[in-house]
mmCIF file of C-alpha atoms in Angstrom:
data_model
loop_
_atom_site.group_PDB
_atom_site.id
_atom_site.type_symbol
_atom_site.label_atom_id
_atom_site.label_comp_id
_atom_site.label_asym_id
_atom_site.label_seq_id
_atom_site.Cartn_x
_atom_site.Cartn_y
_atom_site.Cartn_z
ATOM 1 C CA UNK P 1 -12.732 -7.855 -41.816
ATOM 2 C CA UNK P 2 -15.923 -9.830 -42.379
ATOM 3 C CA UNK P 3 -18.888 -7.962 -40.923
ATOM 4 C CA UNK P 4 -21.686 -10.045 -39.408
ATOM 5 C CA UNK P 5 -25.126 -8.463 -39.255
ATOM 6 C CA UNK P 6 -27.899 -10.017 -37.217
ATOM 7 C CA UNK P 7 -31.588 -9.256 -37.389
ATOM 8 C CA UNK P 8 -33.711 -8.502 -35.591
ATOM 9 C CA UNK P 9 -31.819 -6.967 -32.687
ATOM 10 C CA UNK P 10 -34.721 -7.746 -30.368
ATOM 11 C CA UNK P 11 -37.510 -10.252 -30.726
ATOM 12 C CA UNK P 12 -40.574 -10.665 -28.498
ATOM 13 C CA UNK P 13 -42.083 -14.133 -28.268
ATOM 14 C CA UNK P 14 -44.018 -16.497 -26.023
ATOM 15 C CA UNK P 15 -43.261 -19.952 -24.669
ATOM 16 C CA UNK P 16 -44.059 -22.485 -27.378
ATOM 17 C CA UNK P 17 -43.449 -20.073 -30.270
ATOM 18 C CA UNK P 18 -41.173 -20.706 -33.222
ATOM 19 C CA UNK P 19 -38.661 -17.920 -33.838
ATOM 20 C CA UNK P 20 -36.076 -17.278 -36.525
ATOM 21 C CA UNK P 21 -32.940 -15.138 -36.330
ATOM 22 C CA UNK P 22 -30.968 -14.114 -39.406
ATOM 23 C CA UNK P 23 -27.232 -13.533 -39.739
ATOM 24 C CA UNK P 24 -25.664 -12.023 -42.858
ATOM 25 C CA UNK P 25 -21.950 -11.955 -43.644
ATOM 26 C CA UNK P 26 -20.301 -9.233 -45.722
ATOM 27 C CA UNK P 27 -18.239 -11.900 -47.527
ATOM 28 C CA UNK P 28 -18.734 -15.617 -47.941
ATOM 29 C CA UNK P 29 -17.821 -17.709 -44.917
ATOM 30 C CA UNK P 30 -18.861 -20.984 -46.588
ATOM 31 C CA UNK P 31 -20.430 -22.893 -43.701
ATOM 32 C CA UNK P 32 -17.913 -21.809 -41.082
ATOM 33 C CA UNK P 33 -20.552 -20.265 -38.891
ATOM 34 C CA UNK P 34 -21.545 -20.887 -35.282
ATOM 35 C CA UNK P 35 -24.472 -19.817 -33.138
ATOM 36 C CA UNK P 36 -24.250 -19.187 -29.405
ATOM 37 C CA UNK P 37 -26.801 -18.534 -26.671
ATOM 38 C CA UNK P 38 -25.875 -16.253 -23.795
ATOM 39 C CA UNK P 39 -27.971 -16.041 -20.656
ATOM 40 C CA UNK P 40 -27.614 -12.936 -18.463
ATOM 41 C CA UNK P 41 -24.431 -12.955 -16.430
ATOM 42 C CA UNK P 42 -23.189 -16.169 -18.027
ATOM 43 C CA UNK P 43 -20.681 -17.147 -20.678
ATOM 44 C CA UNK P 44 -21.983 -17.953 -24.149
ATOM 45 C CA UNK P 45 -22.845 -21.580 -24.985
ATOM 46 C CA UNK P 46 -22.268 -23.189 -28.370
ATOM 47 C CA UNK P 47 -25.508 -24.240 -30.055
ATOM 48 C CA UNK P 48 -24.736 -24.762 -33.743
ATOM 49 C CA UNK P 49 -21.474 -25.307 -35.620
ATOM 50 C CA UNK P 50 -20.709 -25.433 -39.328
ATOM 51 C CA UNK P 51 -23.969 -23.572 -39.929
ATOM 52 C CA UNK P 52 -26.286 -26.521 -39.400
ATOM 53 C CA UNK P 53 -24.746 -29.055 -37.014
ATOM 54 C CA UNK P 54 -26.228 -29.104 -33.542
ATOM 55 C CA UNK P 55 -23.585 -29.157 -30.829
ATOM 56 C CA UNK P 56 -23.455 -32.039 -28.408
ATOM 57 C CA UNK P 57 -26.112 -31.847 -25.701
ATOM 58 C CA UNK P 58 -28.095 -29.104 -27.415
ATOM 59 C CA UNK P 59 -31.849 -29.759 -27.724
ATOM 60 C CA UNK P 60 -33.209 -30.609 -31.155
ATOM 61 C CA UNK P 61 -35.505 -27.576 -31.106
ATOM 62 C CA UNK P 62 -32.478 -25.572 -32.302
ATOM 63 C CA UNK P 63 -31.806 -25.760 -36.028
ATOM 64 C CA UNK P 64 -29.388 -23.827 -38.219
ATOM 65 C CA UNK P 65 -29.241 -23.404 -41.952
ATOM 66 C CA UNK P 66 -27.499 -21.427 -44.667
ATOM 67 C CA UNK P 67 -24.187 -21.091 -46.416
ATOM 68 C CA UNK P 68 -22.107 -18.383 -48.003
ATOM 69 C CA UNK P 69 -23.434 -15.102 -46.661
ATOM 70 C CA UNK P 70 -26.912 -15.844 -45.306
ATOM 71 C CA UNK P 71 -27.740 -17.942 -42.276
ATOM 72 C CA UNK P 72 -30.665 -18.588 -39.979
ATOM 73 C CA UNK P 73 -31.155 -19.967 -36.501
ATOM 74 C CA UNK P 74 -34.618 -21.329 -35.766
ATOM 75 C CA UNK P 75 -35.851 -22.181 -32.308
ATOM 76 C CA UNK P 76 -38.982 -24.314 -32.255
ATOM 77 C CA UNK P 77 -41.207 -24.627 -29.206
ATOM 78 C CA UNK P 78 -39.486 -21.790 -27.330
ATOM 79 C CA UNK P 79 -38.741 -22.704 -23.712
ATOM 80 C CA UNK P 80 -38.253 -20.406 -20.699
ATOM 81 C CA UNK P 81 -34.515 -21.155 -20.846
ATOM 82 C CA UNK P 82 -34.388 -19.731 -24.360
ATOM 83 C CA UNK P 83 -35.107 -16.146 -23.386
ATOM 84 C CA UNK P 84 -31.557 -14.969 -23.838
ATOM 85 C CA UNK P 85 -29.278 -13.264 -26.354
ATOM 86 C CA UNK P 86 -28.067 -15.110 -29.449
ATOM 87 C CA UNK P 87 -24.892 -14.433 -31.403
ATOM 88 C CA UNK P 88 -23.577 -15.714 -34.688
ATOM 89 C CA UNK P 89 -19.837 -15.953 -35.296
ATOM 90 C CA UNK P 90 -17.879 -16.622 -38.454
ATOM 91 C CA UNK P 91 -14.701 -18.661 -38.132
ATOM 92 C CA UNK P 92 -13.719 -18.732 -41.774
ATOM 93 C CA UNK P 93 -11.255 -15.858 -41.608
ATOM 94 C CA UNK P 94 -9.298 -13.718 -39.185
ATOM 95 C CA UNK P 95 -10.388 -11.814 -37.286
ATOM 96 C CA UNK P 96 -13.166 -14.088 -36.164
ATOM 97 C CA UNK P 97 -16.189 -11.786 -35.919
ATOM 98 C CA UNK P 98 -19.486 -11.898 -34.088
ATOM 99 C CA UNK P 99 -22.861 -10.518 -35.010
ATOM 100 C CA UNK P 100 -24.284 -7.786 -32.831
ATOM 101 C CA UNK P 101 -26.657 -10.157 -31.049
ATOM 102 C CA UNK P 102 -30.401 -10.823 -30.973
ATOM 103 C CA UNK P 103 -32.189 -10.551 -27.671
ATOM 104 C CA UNK P 104 -35.193 -12.855 -27.361
ATOM 105 C CA UNK P 105 -37.545 -11.479 -24.756
ATOM 106 C CA UNK P 106 -40.825 -12.594 -23.296
ATOM 107 C CA UNK P 107 -43.849 -11.052 -24.982
ATOM 108 C CA UNK Y 1 -14.475 -32.672 -16.553
ATOM 109 C CA UNK Y 2 -13.423 -30.520 -19.472
ATOM 110 C CA UNK Y 3 -13.154 -26.909 -18.341
ATOM 111 C CA UNK Y 4 -11.194 -23.698 -18.475
ATOM 112 C CA UNK Y 5 -11.015 -21.607 -15.319
ATOM 113 C CA UNK Y 6 -10.021 -17.951 -15.341
ATOM 114 C CA UNK Y 7 -8.393 -15.753 -12.747
ATOM 115 C CA UNK Y 8 -10.392 -13.321 -10.669
ATOM 116 C CA UNK Y 9 -11.654 -9.813 -11.155
ATOM 117 C CA UNK Y 10 -9.217 -6.930 -11.554
ATOM 118 C CA UNK Y 11 -9.402 -3.184 -10.987
ATOM 119 C CA UNK Y 12 -6.821 -1.116 -12.822
ATOM 120 C CA UNK Y 13 -6.023 2.529 -13.462
ATOM 121 C CA UNK Y 14 -5.799 3.966 -16.965
ATOM 122 C CA UNK Y 15 -2.420 3.277 -18.489
ATOM 123 C CA UNK Y 16 -1.813 0.144 -16.424
ATOM 124 C CA UNK Y 17 -1.638 -3.455 -17.662
ATOM 125 C CA UNK Y 18 -3.684 -6.505 -16.769
ATOM 126 C CA UNK Y 19 -2.786 -10.160 -17.166
ATOM 127 C CA UNK Y 20 -5.545 -12.759 -17.018
ATOM 128 C CA UNK Y 21 -4.942 -16.488 -16.752
ATOM 129 C CA UNK Y 22 -6.972 -19.337 -18.213
ATOM 130 C CA UNK Y 23 -6.212 -22.792 -16.799
ATOM 131 C CA UNK Y 24 -7.402 -25.807 -18.753
ATOM 132 C CA UNK Y 25 -8.222 -29.267 -17.439
ATOM 133 C CA UNK Y 26 -9.826 -32.493 -18.593
ATOM 134 C CA UNK Y 27 -8.462 -32.568 -22.142
ATOM 135 C CA UNK Y 28 -5.232 -32.612 -24.150
ATOM 136 C CA UNK Y 29 -4.171 -29.008 -23.556
ATOM 137 C CA UNK Y 30 -1.851 -28.585 -26.535
ATOM 138 C CA UNK Y 31 -4.390 -29.960 -29.021
ATOM 139 C CA UNK Y 32 -6.898 -27.130 -28.837
ATOM 140 C CA UNK Y 33 -6.473 -23.458 -29.677
ATOM 141 C CA UNK Y 34 -7.599 -20.925 -27.072
ATOM 142 C CA UNK Y 35 -9.346 -17.716 -28.078
ATOM 143 C CA UNK Y 36 -10.104 -14.568 -26.114
ATOM 144 C CA UNK Y 37 -13.359 -12.657 -26.378
ATOM 145 C CA UNK Y 38 -14.466 -9.618 -24.417
ATOM 146 C CA UNK Y 39 -17.821 -8.065 -23.642
ATOM 147 C CA UNK Y 40 -18.228 -4.489 -22.455
ATOM 148 C CA UNK Y 41 -21.155 -3.848 -20.097
ATOM 149 C CA UNK Y 42 -24.454 -4.176 -21.955
ATOM 150 C CA UNK Y 43 -22.756 -4.743 -25.299
ATOM 151 C CA UNK Y 44 -21.962 -7.640 -27.618
ATOM 152 C CA UNK Y 45 -19.054 -10.032 -28.004
ATOM 153 C CA UNK Y 46 -15.743 -8.805 -29.394
ATOM 154 C CA UNK Y 47 -13.078 -11.219 -30.607
ATOM 155 C CA UNK Y 48 -9.569 -10.371 -29.434
ATOM 156 C CA UNK Y 49 -7.293 -13.110 -30.658
ATOM 157 C CA UNK Y 50 -6.207 -16.729 -30.711
ATOM 158 C CA UNK Y 51 -3.222 -18.711 -29.476
ATOM 159 C CA UNK Y 52 -1.965 -22.166 -30.330
ATOM 160 C CA UNK Y 53 -0.964 -23.636 -26.938
ATOM 161 C CA UNK Y 54 1.403 -26.062 -28.652
ATOM 162 C CA UNK Y 55 3.461 -23.694 -30.779
ATOM 163 C CA UNK Y 56 2.652 -20.375 -29.117
ATOM 164 C CA UNK Y 57 1.595 -18.943 -32.483
ATOM 165 C CA UNK Y 58 -0.883 -16.110 -32.179
ATOM 166 C CA UNK Y 59 -3.215 -14.001 -34.280
ATOM 167 C CA UNK Y 60 -4.682 -10.800 -32.885
ATOM 168 C CA UNK Y 61 -7.546 -8.570 -33.922
ATOM 169 C CA UNK Y 62 -6.322 -5.321 -35.403
ATOM 170 C CA UNK Y 63 -8.015 -3.352 -32.615
ATOM 171 C CA UNK Y 64 -5.690 -4.922 -30.051
ATOM 172 C CA UNK Y 65 -2.602 -5.674 -32.143
ATOM 173 C CA UNK Y 66 -0.384 -3.116 -30.411
ATOM 174 C CA UNK Y 67 -1.554 -3.721 -26.854
ATOM 175 C CA UNK Y 68 -2.203 -7.430 -26.378
ATOM 176 C CA UNK Y 69 -0.002 -10.481 -25.841
ATOM 177 C CA UNK Y 70 -1.253 -14.037 -25.495
ATOM 178 C CA UNK Y 71 1.151 -16.611 -24.102
ATOM 179 C CA UNK Y 72 1.145 -20.213 -22.963
ATOM 180 C CA UNK Y 73 2.689 -22.185 -20.122
ATOM 181 C CA UNK Y 74 2.231 -25.789 -21.166
ATOM 182 C CA UNK Y 75 3.563 -27.186 -17.885
ATOM 183 C CA UNK Y 76 0.838 -25.290 -16.051
ATOM 184 C CA UNK Y 77 -1.766 -25.938 -18.746
ATOM 185 C CA UNK Y 78 -2.436 -22.222 -18.682
ATOM 186 C CA UNK Y 79 -2.889 -19.511 -21.278
ATOM 187 C CA UNK Y 80 -2.376 -15.845 -20.407
ATOM 188 C CA UNK Y 81 -3.739 -12.685 -21.977
ATOM 189 C CA UNK Y 82 -2.028 -9.410 -21.165
ATOM 190 C CA UNK Y 83 -3.590 -6.113 -22.205
ATOM 191 C CA UNK Y 84 -1.460 -2.975 -21.820
ATOM 192 C CA UNK Y 85 -2.096 0.757 -21.764
ATOM 193 C CA UNK Y 86 -5.577 0.228 -20.393
ATOM 194 C CA UNK Y 87 -8.301 2.763 -21.199
ATOM 195 C CA UNK Y 88 -11.640 3.375 -19.551
ATOM 196 C CA UNK Y 89 -13.304 1.684 -22.526
ATOM 197 C CA UNK Y 90 -11.412 -1.551 -21.800
ATOM 198 C CA UNK Y 91 -13.771 -2.123 -18.885
ATOM 199 C CA UNK Y 92 -15.362 -5.449 -19.797
ATOM 200 C CA UNK Y 93 -15.730 -9.117 -19.010
ATOM 201 C CA UNK Y 94 -12.930 -11.051 -20.674
ATOM 202 C CA UNK Y 95 -13.509 -14.675 -21.659
ATOM 203 C CA UNK Y 96 -11.154 -17.386 -22.760
ATOM 204 C CA UNK Y 97 -12.661 -20.218 -24.757
ATOM 205 C CA UNK Y 98 -11.469 -23.472 -26.275
ATOM 206 C CA UNK Y 99 -11.664 -24.243 -29.950
ATOM 207 C CA UNK Y 100 -13.737 -27.372 -30.381
ATOM 208 C CA UNK Y 101 -11.687 -29.107 -33.049
ATOM 209 C CA UNK Y 102 -8.335 -30.472 -32.014
ATOM 210 C CA UNK Y 103 -5.422 -29.146 -34.022
ATOM 211 C CA UNK Y 104 -7.608 -26.830 -36.084
ATOM 212 C CA UNK Y 105 -7.787 -23.092 -35.624
ATOM 213 C CA UNK Y 106 -10.928 -22.989 -37.792
ATOM 214 C CA UNK Y 107 -13.177 -24.094 -34.979
ATOM 215 C CA UNK Y 108 -16.129 -22.819 -32.968
ATOM 216 C CA UNK Y 109 -15.786 -22.247 -29.239
ATOM 217 C CA UNK Y 110 -17.194 -25.086 -27.187
ATOM 218 C CA UNK Y 111 -15.791 -24.606 -23.680
ATOM 219 C CA UNK Y 112 -15.836 -21.123 -22.153
ATOM 220 C CA UNK Y 113 -14.298 -19.799 -18.997
ATOM 221 C CA UNK Y 114 -16.452 -18.111 -16.396
ATOM 222 C CA UNK Y 115 -15.247 -14.669 -17.427
ATOM 223 C CA UNK Y 116 -12.982 -12.153 -15.708
ATOM 224 C CA UNK Y 117 -14.294 -8.683 -14.992
ATOM 225 C CA UNK Y 118 -11.707 -5.985 -15.618
ATOM 226 C CA UNK Y 119 -12.629 -2.529 -14.412
ATOM 227 C CA UNK Y 120 -10.534 0.412 -15.548
ATOM 228 C CA UNK Y 121 -11.146 3.432 -13.371
ATOM 229 C CA UNK Y 122 -9.201 6.458 -12.244
#
């Protein structure tokens, strides 16, 4: 199985900040990587697909980059809606695997 | 409106089975794979498996291989996930989600159900 490791596990930030979350894969997933945001009590929402493509309807403050085994999600100008938990997921191989999550909390 | 709607919460005893439904609407049902993901209380997302609603072909995570079955009723536009021999640690919210790319299993999940809470308790 491909292991996905996210860091940090928790991140404290303020509205307007720029934050970066890292996701590392134990084996190359090419660019078959997605990022999701999950608000408390809600289902995850797709933010980024194929490592760097912003999903339809997602604000441009979300950007993704990387390929192979190292990926980043950057959120510019953090908004109140963005205080949530973020997950990466590889969809290159079975089983599809998720990172452990990064909780973005209010400083 | 493109959506998938899941069945309601369940309470089961250890050793029992649960079957959750996931009804799709607003898109070509057989064109998009459906995947199942669960989330135990306070924990992260765990991928369970995938089903092709057109062919019925499945692939399951090793952790669930012996206990899970995912099936499709195309006339009802519904996918089902049955988990057997339930354990206390199966208590979780179970999500179905649609693969974004039509006809391609290598796809992120763009439409999620609302989640079904399954509580396993003696």
